[in-house]
Coordinates of C-alpha atoms and ligand atoms in Angstrom, one line a residue:
X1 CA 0.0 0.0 0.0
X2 CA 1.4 3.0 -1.4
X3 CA 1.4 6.5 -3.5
X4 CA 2.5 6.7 -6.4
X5 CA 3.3 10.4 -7.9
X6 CA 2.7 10.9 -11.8
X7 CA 5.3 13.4 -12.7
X8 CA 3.9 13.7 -15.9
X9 CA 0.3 14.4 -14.6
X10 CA 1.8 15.7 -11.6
X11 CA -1.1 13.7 -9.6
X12 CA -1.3 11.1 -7.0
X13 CA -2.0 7.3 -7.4
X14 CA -3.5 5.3 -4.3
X15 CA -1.7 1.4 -5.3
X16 CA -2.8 -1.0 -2.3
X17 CA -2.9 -4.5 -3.2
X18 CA -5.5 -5.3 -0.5
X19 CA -7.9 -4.1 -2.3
X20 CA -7.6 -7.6 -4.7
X21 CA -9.5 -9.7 -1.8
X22 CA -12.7 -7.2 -1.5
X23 CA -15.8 -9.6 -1.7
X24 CA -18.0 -8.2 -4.9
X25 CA -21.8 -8.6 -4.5
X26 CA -21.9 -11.0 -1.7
X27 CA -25.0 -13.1 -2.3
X28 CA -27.4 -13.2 1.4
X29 CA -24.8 -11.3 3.3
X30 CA -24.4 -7.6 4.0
X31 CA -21.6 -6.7 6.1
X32 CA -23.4 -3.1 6.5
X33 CA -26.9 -4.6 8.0
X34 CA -27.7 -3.7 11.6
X35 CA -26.1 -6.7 13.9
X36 CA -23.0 -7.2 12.2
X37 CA -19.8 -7.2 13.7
X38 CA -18.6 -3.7 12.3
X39 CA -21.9 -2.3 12.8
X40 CA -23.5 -3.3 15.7
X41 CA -27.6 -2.5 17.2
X42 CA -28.5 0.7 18.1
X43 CA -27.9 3.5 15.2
X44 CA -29.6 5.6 12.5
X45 CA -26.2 6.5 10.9
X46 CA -22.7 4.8 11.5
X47 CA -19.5 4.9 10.5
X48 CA -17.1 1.8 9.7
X49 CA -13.7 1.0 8.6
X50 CA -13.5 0.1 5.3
X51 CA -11.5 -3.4 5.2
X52 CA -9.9 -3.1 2.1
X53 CA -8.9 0.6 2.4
X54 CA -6.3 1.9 0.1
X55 CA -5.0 4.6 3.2
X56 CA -4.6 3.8 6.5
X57 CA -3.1 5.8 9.8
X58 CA -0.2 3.1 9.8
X59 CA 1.0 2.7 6.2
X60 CA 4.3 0.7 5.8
X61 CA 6.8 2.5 5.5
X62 CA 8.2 1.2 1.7
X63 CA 11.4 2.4 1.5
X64 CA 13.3 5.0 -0.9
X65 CA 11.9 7.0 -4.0
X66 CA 13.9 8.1 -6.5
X67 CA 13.2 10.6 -9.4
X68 CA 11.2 9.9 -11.4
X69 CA 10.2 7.1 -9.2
X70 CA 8.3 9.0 -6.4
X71 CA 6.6 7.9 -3.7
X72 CA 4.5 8.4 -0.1
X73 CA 3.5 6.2 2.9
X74 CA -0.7 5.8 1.6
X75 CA -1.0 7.6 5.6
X76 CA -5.3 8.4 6.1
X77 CA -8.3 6.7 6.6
X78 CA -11.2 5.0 4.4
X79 CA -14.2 5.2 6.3
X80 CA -17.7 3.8 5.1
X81 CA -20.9 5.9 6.4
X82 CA -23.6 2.9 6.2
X83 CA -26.8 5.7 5.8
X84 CA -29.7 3.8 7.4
X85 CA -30.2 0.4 9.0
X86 CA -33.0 -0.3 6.6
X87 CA -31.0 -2.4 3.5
X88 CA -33.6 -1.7 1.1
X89 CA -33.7 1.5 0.7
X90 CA -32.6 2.9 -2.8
X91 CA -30.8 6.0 -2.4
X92 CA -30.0 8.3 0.9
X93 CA -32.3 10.9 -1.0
X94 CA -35.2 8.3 0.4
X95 CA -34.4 9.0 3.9
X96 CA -36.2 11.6 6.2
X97 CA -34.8 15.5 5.9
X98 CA -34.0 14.8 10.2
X99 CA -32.0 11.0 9.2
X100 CA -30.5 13.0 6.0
X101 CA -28.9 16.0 8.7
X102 CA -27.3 13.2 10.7
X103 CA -25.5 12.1 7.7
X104 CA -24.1 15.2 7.0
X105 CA -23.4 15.7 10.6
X106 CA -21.2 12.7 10.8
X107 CA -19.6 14.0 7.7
X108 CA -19.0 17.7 9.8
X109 CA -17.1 15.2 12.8
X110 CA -15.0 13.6 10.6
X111 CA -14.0 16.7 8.9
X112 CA -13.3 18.3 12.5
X113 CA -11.3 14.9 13.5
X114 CA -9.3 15.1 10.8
X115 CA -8.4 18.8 11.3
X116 CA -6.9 17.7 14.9
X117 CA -4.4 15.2 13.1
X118 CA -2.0 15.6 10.7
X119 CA -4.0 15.2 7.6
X120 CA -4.8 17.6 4.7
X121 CA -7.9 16.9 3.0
X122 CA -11.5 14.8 3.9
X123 CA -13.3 14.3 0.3
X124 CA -17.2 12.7 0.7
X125 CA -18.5 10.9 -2.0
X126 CA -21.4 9.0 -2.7
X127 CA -21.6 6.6 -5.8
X128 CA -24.7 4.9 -6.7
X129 CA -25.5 2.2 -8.9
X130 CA -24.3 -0.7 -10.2
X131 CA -23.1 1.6 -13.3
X132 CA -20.2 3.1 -11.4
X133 CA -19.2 0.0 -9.7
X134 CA -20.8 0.0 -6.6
X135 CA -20.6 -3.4 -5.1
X136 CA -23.0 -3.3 -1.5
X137 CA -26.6 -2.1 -2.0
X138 CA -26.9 -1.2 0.9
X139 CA -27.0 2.9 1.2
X140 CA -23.5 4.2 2.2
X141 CA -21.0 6.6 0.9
X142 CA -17.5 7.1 1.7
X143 CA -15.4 9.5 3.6
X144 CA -11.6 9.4 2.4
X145 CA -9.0 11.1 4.9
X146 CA -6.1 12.1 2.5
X147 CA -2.5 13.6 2.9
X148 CA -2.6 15.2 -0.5
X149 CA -5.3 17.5 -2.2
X150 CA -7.2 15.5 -4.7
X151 CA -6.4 16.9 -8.4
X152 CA -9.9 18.4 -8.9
X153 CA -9.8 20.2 -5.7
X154 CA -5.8 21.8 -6.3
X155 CA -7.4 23.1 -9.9
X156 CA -10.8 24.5 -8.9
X157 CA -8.5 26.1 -5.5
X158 CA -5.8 27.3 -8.3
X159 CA -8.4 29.2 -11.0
X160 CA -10.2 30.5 -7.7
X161 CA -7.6 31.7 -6.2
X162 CA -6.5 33.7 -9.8
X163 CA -9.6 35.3 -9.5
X164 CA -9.1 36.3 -6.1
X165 CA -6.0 38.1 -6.8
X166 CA -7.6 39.5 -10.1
X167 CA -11.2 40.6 -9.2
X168 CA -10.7 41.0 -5.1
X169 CA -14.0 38.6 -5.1
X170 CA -14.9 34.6 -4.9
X171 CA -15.5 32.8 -8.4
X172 CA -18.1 31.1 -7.0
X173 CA -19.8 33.6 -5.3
X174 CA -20.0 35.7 -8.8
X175 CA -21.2 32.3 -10.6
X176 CA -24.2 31.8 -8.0
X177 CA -25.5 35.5 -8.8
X178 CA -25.0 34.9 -12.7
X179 CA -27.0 31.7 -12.0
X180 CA -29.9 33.5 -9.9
X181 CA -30.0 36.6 -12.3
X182 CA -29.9 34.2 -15.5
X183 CA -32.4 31.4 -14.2
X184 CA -32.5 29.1 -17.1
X185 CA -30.0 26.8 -15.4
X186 CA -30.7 26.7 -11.8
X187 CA -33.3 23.6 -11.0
X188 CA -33.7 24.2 -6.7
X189 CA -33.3 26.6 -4.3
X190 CA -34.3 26.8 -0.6
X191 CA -33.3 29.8 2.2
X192 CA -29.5 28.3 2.4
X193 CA -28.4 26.7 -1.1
X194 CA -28.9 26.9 -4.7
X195 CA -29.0 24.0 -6.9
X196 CA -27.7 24.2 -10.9
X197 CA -27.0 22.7 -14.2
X198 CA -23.3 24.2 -14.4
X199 CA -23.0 26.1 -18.0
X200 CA -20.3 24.1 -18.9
X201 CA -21.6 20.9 -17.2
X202 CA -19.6 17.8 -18.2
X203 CA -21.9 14.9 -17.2
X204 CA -25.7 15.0 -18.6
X205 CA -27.3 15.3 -15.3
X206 CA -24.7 16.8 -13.9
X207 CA -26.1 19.5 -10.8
X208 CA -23.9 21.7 -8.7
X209 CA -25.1 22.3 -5.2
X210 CA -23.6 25.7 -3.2
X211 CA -23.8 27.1 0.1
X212 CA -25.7 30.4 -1.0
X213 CA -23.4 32.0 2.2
X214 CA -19.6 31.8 1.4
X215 CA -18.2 29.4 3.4
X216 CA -15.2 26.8 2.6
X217 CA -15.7 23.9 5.0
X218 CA -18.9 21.5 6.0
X219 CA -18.1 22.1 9.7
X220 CA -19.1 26.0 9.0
X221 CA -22.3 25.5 8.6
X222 CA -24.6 26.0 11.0
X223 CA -27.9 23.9 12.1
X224 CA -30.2 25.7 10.2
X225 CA -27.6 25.1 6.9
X226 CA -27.5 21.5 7.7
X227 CA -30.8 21.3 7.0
X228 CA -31.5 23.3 4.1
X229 CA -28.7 21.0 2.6
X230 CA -30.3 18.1 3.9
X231 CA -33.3 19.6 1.7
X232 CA -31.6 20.3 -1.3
X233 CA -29.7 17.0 -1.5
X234 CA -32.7 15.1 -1.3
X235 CA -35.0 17.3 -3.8
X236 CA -32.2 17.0 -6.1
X237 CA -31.7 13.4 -6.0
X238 CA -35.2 12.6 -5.9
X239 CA -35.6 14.9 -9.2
X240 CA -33.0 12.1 -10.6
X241 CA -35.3 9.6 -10.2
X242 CA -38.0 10.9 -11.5
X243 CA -36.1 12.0 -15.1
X244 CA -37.0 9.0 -16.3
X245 CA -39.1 6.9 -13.0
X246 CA -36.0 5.1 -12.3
X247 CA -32.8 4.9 -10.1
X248 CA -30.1 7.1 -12.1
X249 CA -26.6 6.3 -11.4
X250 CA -24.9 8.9 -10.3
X251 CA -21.5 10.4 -8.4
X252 CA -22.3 12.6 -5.7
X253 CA -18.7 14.6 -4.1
X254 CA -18.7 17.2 -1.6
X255 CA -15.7 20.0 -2.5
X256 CA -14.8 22.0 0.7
X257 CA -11.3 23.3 1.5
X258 CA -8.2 21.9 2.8
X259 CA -7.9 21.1 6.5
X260 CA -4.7 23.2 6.8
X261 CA -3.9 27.2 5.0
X262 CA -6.3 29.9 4.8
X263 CA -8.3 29.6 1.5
X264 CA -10.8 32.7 1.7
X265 CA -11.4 32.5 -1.8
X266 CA -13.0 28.7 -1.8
X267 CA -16.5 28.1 -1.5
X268 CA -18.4 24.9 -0.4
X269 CA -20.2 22.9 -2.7
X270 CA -21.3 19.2 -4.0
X271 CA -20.9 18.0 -7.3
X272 CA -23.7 15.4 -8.7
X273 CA -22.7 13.9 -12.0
X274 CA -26.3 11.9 -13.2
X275 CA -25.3 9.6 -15.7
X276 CA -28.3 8.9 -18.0
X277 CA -28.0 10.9 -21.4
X278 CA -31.2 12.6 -22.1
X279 CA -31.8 9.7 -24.4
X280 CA -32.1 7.8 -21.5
X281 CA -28.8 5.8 -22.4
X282 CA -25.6 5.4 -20.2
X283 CA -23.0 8.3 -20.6
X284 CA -19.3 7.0 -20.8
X285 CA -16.1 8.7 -20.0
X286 CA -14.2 7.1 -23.2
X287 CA -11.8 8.3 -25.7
X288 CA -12.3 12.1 -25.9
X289 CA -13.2 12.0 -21.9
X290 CA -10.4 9.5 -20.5
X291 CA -7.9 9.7 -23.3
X292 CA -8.3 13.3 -23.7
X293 CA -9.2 15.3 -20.7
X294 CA -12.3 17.0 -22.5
X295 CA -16.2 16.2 -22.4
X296 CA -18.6 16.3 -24.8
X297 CA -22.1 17.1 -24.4
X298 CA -24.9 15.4 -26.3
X299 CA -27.5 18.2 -25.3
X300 CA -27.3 21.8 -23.8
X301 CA -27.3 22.3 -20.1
X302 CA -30.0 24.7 -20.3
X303 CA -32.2 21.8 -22.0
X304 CA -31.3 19.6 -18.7
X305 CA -32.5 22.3 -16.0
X306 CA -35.7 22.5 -17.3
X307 CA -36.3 18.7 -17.7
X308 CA -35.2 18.1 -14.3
X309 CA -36.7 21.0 -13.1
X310 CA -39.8 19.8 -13.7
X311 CA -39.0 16.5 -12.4
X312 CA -38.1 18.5 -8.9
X313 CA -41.1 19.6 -9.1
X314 CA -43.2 16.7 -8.6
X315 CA -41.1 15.9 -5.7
X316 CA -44.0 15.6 -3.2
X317 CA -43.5 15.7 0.8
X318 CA -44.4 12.5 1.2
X319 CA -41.9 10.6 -1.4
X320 CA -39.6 8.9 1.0
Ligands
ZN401 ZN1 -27.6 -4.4 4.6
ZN402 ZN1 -18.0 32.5 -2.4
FE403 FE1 -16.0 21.7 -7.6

């Protein structure tokens, strides 16, 4: 278990060979249900160890890098949030708006953990469906404690900053009141957050969630903030499902900013990246995407707000 640095990408790699033994869609078992030995009686939400984590606090030390050869002890923590005890639920968008703010509360303790130790960055991510490889039904998503700043975060914290020092104000900040003044692209907004189709979305349902109060970090929000997230989250996911009355596979990551260094030009936000093409098809990341670094977009952005703001629409109160 190791990093690996791409000097050519100048990025990262997590390599951990434990990783080979991971059980994939155990049949009659779920090591997540209530009962089990990781997860015990007694909860609504809990957090577990993942036991084939590619980080952990006590990495092996693996000897001596040597340009271009670099590496770094894999030093953090893979941590599972099981969602619910109730295994049959679909998504954590089916939850209660109360069980939805403990989530995102044990998501704020991590976060302040990890600031006490010697770590750099907590990235939350959610993936659903069998599409992107999830491999336990049961509703989870995953905490990652890193050393490093994960590649998206160190470009979005690089252009921001650039603007910073240009304009004297946050990128995001002047791309929420574009958003509110332009219309056509936002799909939900409550007291506390504002839900969009990015204008240069990459994904076809792909919906960016910010804290309508600049903030960098999870663990500044307060109660009432929690909630409205809790709110938003779950009418936009919800609004997924209803695009075409089924479960869309999606990747749901929470950008904040790094545990250490002042970064007053950051701005909290989650990134949803639906996965169903308008035509209802599955959206790959393949030649142009993987091999090339740029997306291409079957539709217009503008096109997708309003289908799935209708869609939000018919989110009722009572849909679980
Ligand atoms: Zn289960
Ligand atoms: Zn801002
Ligand atoms: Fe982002």
């Amino acid at each position: 278990m190791e990093l690996r640095w791409d000097p050519i990408l100048q990025e990262w790699v997590m390599v951990s060979n434990v990783r080979e033994e991971r059980p994939w869609r155990p049949e009659g078992f779920c090591p997540f249900c209530p009962g089990m030995s990781e997860t015990g009686y007694g909860w609504d939400v809990v957090l577990v160890e993942n036991r084939y984590p590619m980080l952990t606090p006590k990495p092996p030390n693996k000897g001596v890098s040597r340009w271009p050869y670099i590496k770094a002890p894999a030093y953090g923590k893979c941590l599972i949030l099981v969602e619910t005890p109730k295994h049959d639920l679909d998504d954590i968008s089916d939850l209660g708006l109360r069980d939805i703010v403990k989530v995102i509360k044990k998501v704020v303790n991590v976060v302040l953990d990890a600031e006490r130790s010697r770590f750099n960055y907590v990235l939350w991510f959610r993936n659903k469906g069998k599409e992107v490889g999830v491999s336990l039904t049961h509703p989870h998503s995953q905490i990652y404690v890193l050393p490093f700043i994960p590649s998206k975060i160190a470009r979005e914290l690089k252009s921001s900053r650039e603007w910073f020092k240009a304009r004297g104000n946050c990128l995001f900040c002047t791309i929420i009141n574009e958003e509110i003044k332009a219309k056509s692209r936002v799909v939900y907004k409550n007291d506390c957050f504002i839900a969009f189709v990015p204008f240069w979305a990459h994904w076809p349902f792909e919906v960016h969630i910010y804290s309508l109060r600049h903030v960098g970090k999870v663990s500044e929000l307060d109660n009432n903030e929690i909630y409205f997230l809790s709110d938003a989250l779950k009418k936009v996911l919800q609004g997924l499902k209803k695009v075409f009355n089924k479960p869309m596979p999606y990747v749901m990551v929470m950008h904040q900013s790094p545990l250490r260094g002042d970064y007053p030009y950051y701005h909290l936000h989650i990134e949803i990246y639906g996965m169903y093409r308008v035509s209802g098809m599955l959206k790959y990341a393949a030649g142009m995407e993987l091999g090339g670094g740029n997306f291409t977009y079957d539709t217009t952005p503008e096109h997708v707000a309003s289908i799935l703001r209708e869609a939000i629409g018919k989110v009722g109160i009572n849909d679980k």
